[in-house]
């Protein structure tokens, strides 16, 4: 996130949601760890396992209906909405499963009236 203002970002770690796209070997219970780069070192900023664990403005249901966003279909998938200060962040998806399976990590900028900061979204899928 560059600029001077905070940005609202939705992070999602999906497994079962991919079933509708024909993916059957997915991570059943993904969790997300959000890292922030501070003083040259990466540190844990926030963790989320089941999206229903996030409360208030951090709950993913607060962005339902935003353009381009598909909410997770299963409560065991990870999702959170965060208000982030300018800086570098990384989202890592984890799993407790013993074998590698597919998962999807998504990050979306939630539109705001402020245009002094910039965020570019990314979505990636891989074995976890």
PDB file of N, CA and C in Angstrom, residues 16-87:
ATOM      1  N   UNK A  16     -12.986 -25.070  -0.199  1.00  0.00           N
ATOM      2  CA  UNK A  16     -14.249 -25.627  -0.684  1.00  0.00           C
ATOM      3  C   UNK A  16     -14.908 -24.763  -1.759  1.00  0.00           C
ATOM      4  N   UNK A  17     -14.722 -23.466  -1.734  1.00  0.00           N
ATOM      5  CA  UNK A  17     -15.305 -22.584  -2.747  1.00  0.00           C
ATOM      6  C   UNK A  17     -14.869 -23.001  -4.151  1.00  0.00           C
ATOM      7  N   UNK A  18     -13.672 -23.571  -4.285  1.00  0.00           N
ATOM      8  CA  UNK A  18     -13.167 -23.983  -5.597  1.00  0.00           C
ATOM      9  C   UNK A  18     -13.897 -25.198  -6.156  1.00  0.00           C
ATOM     10  N   UNK A  19     -14.666 -25.883  -5.320  1.00  0.00           N
ATOM     11  CA  UNK A  19     -15.418 -27.055  -5.754  1.00  0.00           C
ATOM     12  C   UNK A  19     -16.344 -26.718  -6.927  1.00  0.00           C
ATOM     13  N   UNK A  20     -16.914 -25.517  -6.926  1.00  0.00           N
ATOM     14  CA  UNK A  20     -17.820 -25.110  -8.003  1.00  0.00           C
ATOM     15  C   UNK A  20     -17.082 -24.939  -9.336  1.00  0.00           C
ATOM     16  N   UNK A  21     -15.756 -24.902  -9.291  1.00  0.00           N
ATOM     17  CA  UNK A  21     -14.945 -24.782 -10.505  1.00  0.00           C
ATOM     18  C   UNK A  21     -14.301 -26.115 -10.882  1.00  0.00           C
ATOM     19  N   UNK A  22     -14.784 -27.196 -10.257  1.00  0.00           N
ATOM     20  CA  UNK A  22     -14.292 -28.523 -10.585  1.00  0.00           C
ATOM     21  C   UNK A  22     -13.067 -28.970  -9.818  1.00  0.00           C
ATOM     22  N   UNK A  23     -12.597 -28.179  -8.873  1.00  0.00           N
ATOM     23  CA  UNK A  23     -11.436 -28.557  -8.057  1.00  0.00           C
ATOM     24  C   UNK A  23     -11.942 -29.397  -6.889  1.00  0.00           C
ATOM     25  N   UNK A  24     -11.465 -30.633  -6.789  1.00  0.00           N
ATOM     26  CA  UNK A  24     -11.937 -31.520  -5.720  1.00  0.00           C
ATOM     27  C   UNK A  24     -10.864 -31.819  -4.673  1.00  0.00           C
ATOM     28  N   UNK A  25      -9.604 -31.596  -5.005  1.00  0.00           N
ATOM     29  CA  UNK A  25      -8.516 -31.889  -4.072  1.00  0.00           C
ATOM     30  C   UNK A  25      -8.056 -30.591  -3.410  1.00  0.00           C
ATOM     31  N   UNK A  26      -8.959 -29.990  -2.617  1.00  0.00           N
ATOM     32  CA  UNK A  26      -8.705 -28.674  -2.020  1.00  0.00           C
ATOM     33  C   UNK A  26      -8.437 -28.779  -0.519  1.00  0.00           C
ATOM     34  N   UNK A  27      -7.806 -27.763   0.018  1.00  0.00           N
ATOM     35  CA  UNK A  27      -7.566 -27.669   1.460  1.00  0.00           C
ATOM     36  C   UNK A  27      -8.922 -27.504   2.153  1.00  0.00           C
ATOM     37  N   UNK A  28      -9.236 -28.386   3.081  1.00  0.00           N
ATOM     38  CA  UNK A  28     -10.552 -28.370   3.726  1.00  0.00           C
ATOM     39  C   UNK A  28     -10.706 -27.237   4.738  1.00  0.00           C
ATOM     40  N   UNK A  29      -9.631 -26.879   5.417  1.00  0.00           N
ATOM     41  CA  UNK A  29      -9.725 -25.860   6.469  1.00  0.00           C
ATOM     42  C   UNK A  29      -8.532 -24.901   6.386  1.00  0.00           C
ATOM     43  N   UNK A  30      -8.538 -24.006   5.397  1.00  0.00           N
ATOM     44  CA  UNK A  30      -7.410 -23.085   5.259  1.00  0.00           C
ATOM     45  C   UNK A  30      -7.394 -22.017   6.349  1.00  0.00           C
ATOM     46  N   UNK A  31      -6.208 -21.556   6.683  1.00  0.00           N
ATOM     47  CA  UNK A  31      -6.029 -20.436   7.612  1.00  0.00           C
ATOM     48  C   UNK A  31      -5.088 -19.435   6.948  1.00  0.00           C
ATOM     49  N   UNK A  32      -5.257 -18.163   7.271  1.00  0.00           N
ATOM     50  CA  UNK A  32      -4.409 -17.109   6.716  1.00  0.00           C
ATOM     51  C   UNK A  32      -3.596 -16.445   7.815  1.00  0.00           C
ATOM     52  N   UNK A  33      -2.345 -16.173   7.495  1.00  0.00           N
ATOM     53  CA  UNK A  33      -1.493 -15.365   8.358  1.00  0.00           C
ATOM     54  C   UNK A  33      -1.104 -14.134   7.542  1.00  0.00           C
ATOM     55  N   UNK A  34      -1.423 -12.963   8.051  1.00  0.00           N
ATOM     56  CA  UNK A  34      -1.069 -11.714   7.389  1.00  0.00           C
ATOM     57  C   UNK A  34       0.185 -11.175   8.074  1.00  0.00           C
ATOM     58  N   UNK A  35       1.221 -10.943   7.281  1.00  0.00           N
ATOM     59  CA  UNK A  35       2.481 -10.412   7.786  1.00  0.00           C
ATOM     60  C   UNK A  35       2.634  -8.958   7.357  1.00  0.00           C
ATOM     61  N   UNK A  36       3.338  -8.177   8.176  1.00  0.00           N
ATOM     62  CA  UNK A  36       3.653  -6.791   7.840  1.00  0.00           C
ATOM     63  C   UNK A  36       5.158  -6.594   7.972  1.00  0.00           C
ATOM     64  N   UNK A  37       5.726  -5.873   7.010  1.00  0.00           N
ATOM     65  CA  UNK A  37       7.145  -5.549   7.047  1.00  0.00           C
ATOM     66  C   UNK A  37       7.342  -4.290   7.884  1.00  0.00           C
ATOM     67  N   UNK A  38       8.067  -4.431   9.000  1.00  0.00           N
ATOM     68  CA  UNK A  38       8.323  -3.311   9.900  1.00  0.00           C
ATOM     69  C   UNK A  38       9.813  -3.267  10.219  1.00  0.00           C
ATOM     70  N   UNK A  39      10.443  -2.147   9.956  1.00  0.00           N
ATOM     71  CA  UNK A  39      11.872  -1.967  10.233  1.00  0.00           C
ATOM     72  C   UNK A  39      12.720  -3.089   9.631  1.00  0.00           C
ATOM     73  N   UNK A  40      12.380  -3.510   8.416  1.00  0.00           N
ATOM     74  CA  UNK A  40      13.158  -4.515   7.706  1.00  0.00           C
ATOM     75  C   UNK A  40      12.893  -5.950   8.096  1.00  0.00           C
ATOM     76  N   UNK A  41      11.921  -6.197   8.971  1.00  0.00           N
ATOM     77  CA  UNK A  41      11.627  -7.563   9.400  1.00  0.00           C
ATOM     78  C   UNK A  41      10.133  -7.857   9.249  1.00  0.00           C
ATOM     79  N   UNK A  42       9.821  -9.068   8.797  1.00  0.00           N
ATOM     80  CA  UNK A  42       8.425  -9.486   8.668  1.00  0.00           C
ATOM     81  C   UNK A  42       7.926 -10.005  10.008  1.00  0.00           C
ATOM     82  N   UNK A  43       6.772  -9.528  10.431  1.00  0.00           N
ATOM     83  CA  UNK A  43       6.161  -9.984  11.674  1.00  0.00           C
ATOM     84  C   UNK A  43       4.691 -10.275  11.457  1.00  0.00           C
ATOM     85  N   UNK A  44       4.145 -11.168  12.266  1.00  0.00           N
ATOM     86  CA  UNK A  44       2.723 -11.507  12.147  1.00  0.00           C
ATOM     87  C   UNK A  44       1.890 -10.290  12.518  1.00  0.00           C
ATOM     88  N   UNK A  45       1.025  -9.899  11.608  1.00  0.00           N
ATOM     89  CA  UNK A  45       0.121  -8.769  11.817  1.00  0.00           C
ATOM     90  C   UNK A  45      -1.250  -9.266  12.283  1.00  0.00           C
ATOM     91  N   UNK A  46      -1.713 -10.358  11.672  1.00  0.00           N
ATOM     92  CA  UNK A  46      -3.040 -10.886  12.024  1.00  0.00           C
ATOM     93  C   UNK A  46      -3.163 -12.312  11.518  1.00  0.00           C
ATOM     94  N   UNK A  47      -3.894 -13.153  12.237  1.00  0.00           N
ATOM     95  CA  UNK A  47      -4.206 -14.504  11.768  1.00  0.00           C
ATOM     96  C   UNK A  47      -5.714 -14.692  11.786  1.00  0.00           C
ATOM     97  N   UNK A  48      -6.189 -15.507  10.856  1.00  0.00           N
ATOM     98  CA  UNK A  48      -7.624 -15.834  10.813  1.00  0.00           C
ATOM     99  C   UNK A  48      -7.758 -17.265  10.304  1.00  0.00           C
ATOM    100  N   UNK A  49      -8.577 -18.044  10.987  1.00  0.00           N
ATOM    101  CA  UNK A  49      -8.822 -19.420  10.565  1.00  0.00           C
ATOM    102  C   UNK A  49     -10.188 -19.485   9.888  1.00  0.00           C
ATOM    103  N   UNK A  50     -11.235 -19.450  10.650  1.00  0.00           N
ATOM    104  CA  UNK A  50     -12.590 -19.532  10.098  1.00  0.00           C
ATOM    105  C   UNK A  50     -13.169 -18.130   9.964  1.00  0.00           C
ATOM    106  N   UNK A  51     -13.732 -17.808   8.792  1.00  0.00           N
ATOM    107  CA  UNK A  51     -14.141 -16.422   8.543  1.00  0.00           C
ATOM    108  C   UNK A  51     -15.168 -15.923   9.544  1.00  0.00           C
ATOM    109  N   UNK A  52     -15.972 -16.799  10.106  1.00  0.00           N
ATOM    110  CA  UNK A  52     -16.965 -16.385  11.094  1.00  0.00           C
ATOM    111  C   UNK A  52     -16.356 -15.907  12.402  1.00  0.00           C
ATOM    112  N   UNK A  53     -15.050 -16.191  12.607  1.00  0.00           N
ATOM    113  CA  UNK A  53     -14.376 -15.749  13.830  1.00  0.00           C
ATOM    114  C   UNK A  53     -14.110 -14.244  13.842  1.00  0.00           C
ATOM    115  N   UNK A  54     -14.078 -13.636  12.653  1.00  0.00           N
ATOM    116  CA  UNK A  54     -13.853 -12.186  12.567  1.00  0.00           C
ATOM    117  C   UNK A  54     -15.148 -11.467  12.934  1.00  0.00           C
ATOM    118  N   UNK A  55     -15.037 -10.426  13.741  1.00  0.00           N
ATOM    119  CA  UNK A  55     -16.236  -9.725  14.209  1.00  0.00           C
ATOM    120  C   UNK A  55     -16.268  -8.287  13.706  1.00  0.00           C
ATOM    121  N   UNK A  56     -17.430  -7.687  13.787  1.00  0.00           N
ATOM    122  CA  UNK A  56     -17.589  -6.274  13.434  1.00  0.00           C
ATOM    123  C   UNK A  56     -17.170  -5.985  12.011  1.00  0.00           C
ATOM    124  N   UNK A  57     -16.428  -4.901  11.826  1.00  0.00           N
ATOM    125  CA  UNK A  57     -16.025  -4.480  10.485  1.00  0.00           C
ATOM    126  C   UNK A  57     -15.004  -5.425   9.857  1.00  0.00           C
ATOM    127  N   UNK A  58     -14.411  -6.328  10.648  1.00  0.00           N
ATOM    128  CA  UNK A  58     -13.451  -7.286  10.100  1.00  0.00           C
ATOM    129  C   UNK A  58     -14.130  -8.505   9.482  1.00  0.00           C
ATOM    130  N   UNK A  59     -15.437  -8.690   9.701  1.00  0.00           N
ATOM    131  CA  UNK A  59     -16.145  -9.844   9.152  1.00  0.00           C
ATOM    132  C   UNK A  59     -16.333  -9.665   7.655  1.00  0.00           C
ATOM    133  N   UNK A  60     -16.036 -10.701   6.899  1.00  0.00           N
ATOM    134  CA  UNK A  60     -16.077 -10.643   5.440  1.00  0.00           C
ATOM    135  C   UNK A  60     -17.473 -10.334   4.908  1.00  0.00           C
ATOM    136  N   UNK A  61     -18.502 -10.605   5.674  1.00  0.00           N
ATOM    137  CA  UNK A  61     -19.867 -10.318   5.207  1.00  0.00           C
ATOM    138  C   UNK A  61     -20.086  -8.822   4.993  1.00  0.00           C
ATOM    139  N   UNK A  62     -19.215  -7.984   5.570  1.00  0.00           N
ATOM    140  CA  UNK A  62     -19.361  -6.535   5.401  1.00  0.00           C
ATOM    141  C   UNK A  62     -19.045  -6.089   3.978  1.00  0.00           C
ATOM    142  N   UNK A  63     -18.411  -6.942   3.171  1.00  0.00           N
ATOM    143  CA  UNK A  63     -18.097  -6.572   1.786  1.00  0.00           C
ATOM    144  C   UNK A  63     -18.934  -7.362   0.780  1.00  0.00           C
ATOM    145  N   UNK A  64     -19.945  -8.070   1.268  1.00  0.00           N
ATOM    146  CA  UNK A  64     -20.838  -8.808   0.371  1.00  0.00           C
ATOM    147  C   UNK A  64     -21.458  -7.838  -0.632  1.00  0.00           C
ATOM    148  N   UNK A  65     -21.391  -8.171  -1.892  1.00  0.00           N
ATOM    149  CA  UNK A  65     -21.953  -7.313  -2.926  1.00  0.00           C
ATOM    150  C   UNK A  65     -20.950  -6.385  -3.580  1.00  0.00           C
ATOM    151  N   UNK A  66     -19.726  -6.292  -3.021  1.00  0.00           N
ATOM    152  CA  UNK A  66     -18.696  -5.465  -3.660  1.00  0.00           C
ATOM    153  C   UNK A  66     -18.324  -6.095  -5.009  1.00  0.00           C
ATOM    154  N   UNK A  67     -18.081  -5.275  -5.988  1.00  0.00           N
ATOM    155  CA  UNK A  67     -17.773  -5.744  -7.334  1.00  0.00           C
ATOM    156  C   UNK A  67     -16.558  -6.667  -7.341  1.00  0.00           C
ATOM    157  N   UNK A  68     -16.720  -7.843  -7.966  1.00  0.00           N
ATOM    158  CA  UNK A  68     -15.622  -8.783  -8.133  1.00  0.00           C
ATOM    159  C   UNK A  68     -15.362  -9.710  -6.970  1.00  0.00           C
ATOM    160  N   UNK A  69     -16.061  -9.534  -5.863  1.00  0.00           N
ATOM    161  CA  UNK A  69     -15.799 -10.347  -4.674  1.00  0.00           C
ATOM    162  C   UNK A  69     -16.832 -11.457  -4.550  1.00  0.00           C
ATOM    163  N   UNK A  70     -16.338 -12.683  -4.433  1.00  0.00           N
ATOM    164  CA  UNK A  70     -17.179 -13.842  -4.158  1.00  0.00           C
ATOM    165  C   UNK A  70     -16.824 -14.327  -2.762  1.00  0.00           C
ATOM    166  N   UNK A  71     -17.795 -14.302  -1.864  1.00  0.00           N
ATOM    167  CA  UNK A  71     -17.530 -14.719  -0.486  1.00  0.00           C
ATOM    168  C   UNK A  71     -17.285 -16.221  -0.411  1.00  0.00           C
ATOM    169  N   UNK A  72     -16.534 -16.683   0.581  1.00  0.00           N
ATOM    170  CA  UNK A  72     -16.336 -18.116   0.778  1.00  0.00           C
ATOM    171  C   UNK A  72     -17.674 -18.819   1.009  1.00  0.00           C
ATOM    172  N   UNK A  73     -17.772 -20.071   0.532  1.00  0.00           N
ATOM    173  CA  UNK A  73     -19.022 -20.817   0.688  1.00  0.00           C
ATOM    174  C   UNK A  73     -19.067 -21.618   1.982  1.00  0.00           C
ATOM    175  N   UNK A  74     -17.926 -21.807   2.621  1.00  0.00           N
ATOM    176  CA  UNK A  74     -17.863 -22.657   3.809  1.00  0.00           C
ATOM    177  C   UNK A  74     -17.288 -21.875   4.989  1.00  0.00           C
ATOM    178  N   UNK A  75     -17.876 -22.063   6.149  1.00  0.00           N
ATOM    179  CA  UNK A  75     -17.447 -21.332   7.348  1.00  0.00           C
ATOM    180  C   UNK A  75     -16.022 -21.681   7.772  1.00  0.00           C
ATOM    181  N   UNK A  76     -15.487 -22.816   7.303  1.00  0.00           N
ATOM    182  CA  UNK A  76     -14.122 -23.198   7.676  1.00  0.00           C
ATOM    183  C   UNK A  76     -13.064 -22.511   6.810  1.00  0.00           C
ATOM    184  N   UNK A  77     -13.490 -21.753   5.814  1.00  0.00           N
ATOM    185  CA  UNK A  77     -12.535 -21.013   4.993  1.00  0.00           C
ATOM    186  C   UNK A  77     -12.137 -19.725   5.715  1.00  0.00           C
ATOM    187  N   UNK A  78     -10.971 -19.201   5.374  1.00  0.00           N
ATOM    188  CA  UNK A  78     -10.435 -18.025   6.066  1.00  0.00           C
ATOM    189  C   UNK A  78     -10.749 -16.756   5.288  1.00  0.00           C
ATOM    190  N   UNK A  79     -11.205 -15.727   5.985  1.00  0.00           N
ATOM    191  CA  UNK A  79     -11.460 -14.433   5.345  1.00  0.00           C
ATOM    192  C   UNK A  79     -11.546 -13.352   6.415  1.00  0.00           C
ATOM    193  N   UNK A  80     -11.035 -12.166   6.055  1.00  0.00           N
ATOM    194  CA  UNK A  80     -11.046 -11.049   6.994  1.00  0.00           C
ATOM    195  C   UNK A  80     -10.933  -9.743   6.210  1.00  0.00           C
ATOM    196  N   UNK A  81     -11.495  -8.691   6.760  1.00  0.00           N
ATOM    197  CA  UNK A  81     -11.383  -7.347   6.190  1.00  0.00           C
ATOM    198  C   UNK A  81     -10.552  -6.518   7.164  1.00  0.00           C
ATOM    199  N   UNK A  82      -9.464  -5.919   6.657  1.00  0.00           N
ATOM    200  CA  UNK A  82      -8.563  -5.149   7.513  1.00  0.00           C
ATOM    201  C   UNK A  82      -8.385  -3.732   6.985  1.00  0.00           C
ATOM    202  N   UNK A  83      -8.244  -2.793   7.900  1.00  0.00           N
ATOM    203  CA  UNK A  83      -7.919  -1.409   7.578  1.00  0.00           C
ATOM    204  C   UNK A  83      -6.405  -1.288   7.746  1.00  0.00           C
ATOM    205  N   UNK A  84      -5.681  -1.195   6.626  1.00  0.00           N
ATOM    206  CA  UNK A  84      -4.221  -1.263   6.659  1.00  0.00           C
ATOM    207  C   UNK A  84      -3.572   0.086   6.381  1.00  0.00           C
ATOM    208  N   UNK A  85      -2.581   0.403   7.189  1.00  0.00           N
ATOM    209  CA  UNK A  85      -1.772   1.601   6.975  1.00  0.00           C
ATOM    210  C   UNK A  85      -0.828   1.352   5.800  1.00  0.00           C
ATOM    211  N   UNK A  86      -0.327   2.412   5.162  1.00  0.00           N
ATOM    212  CA  UNK A  86       0.641   2.216   4.088  1.00  0.00           C
ATOM    213  C   UNK A  86       1.803   1.340   4.563  1.00  0.00           C
ATOM    214  N   UNK A  87       2.246   0.459   3.689  1.00  0.00           N
ATOM    215  CA  UNK A  87       3.326  -0.454   4.016  1.00  0.00           C
ATOM    216  C   UNK A  87       3.248  -1.711   3.183  1.00  0.00           C
TER     217      UNK A  87
END
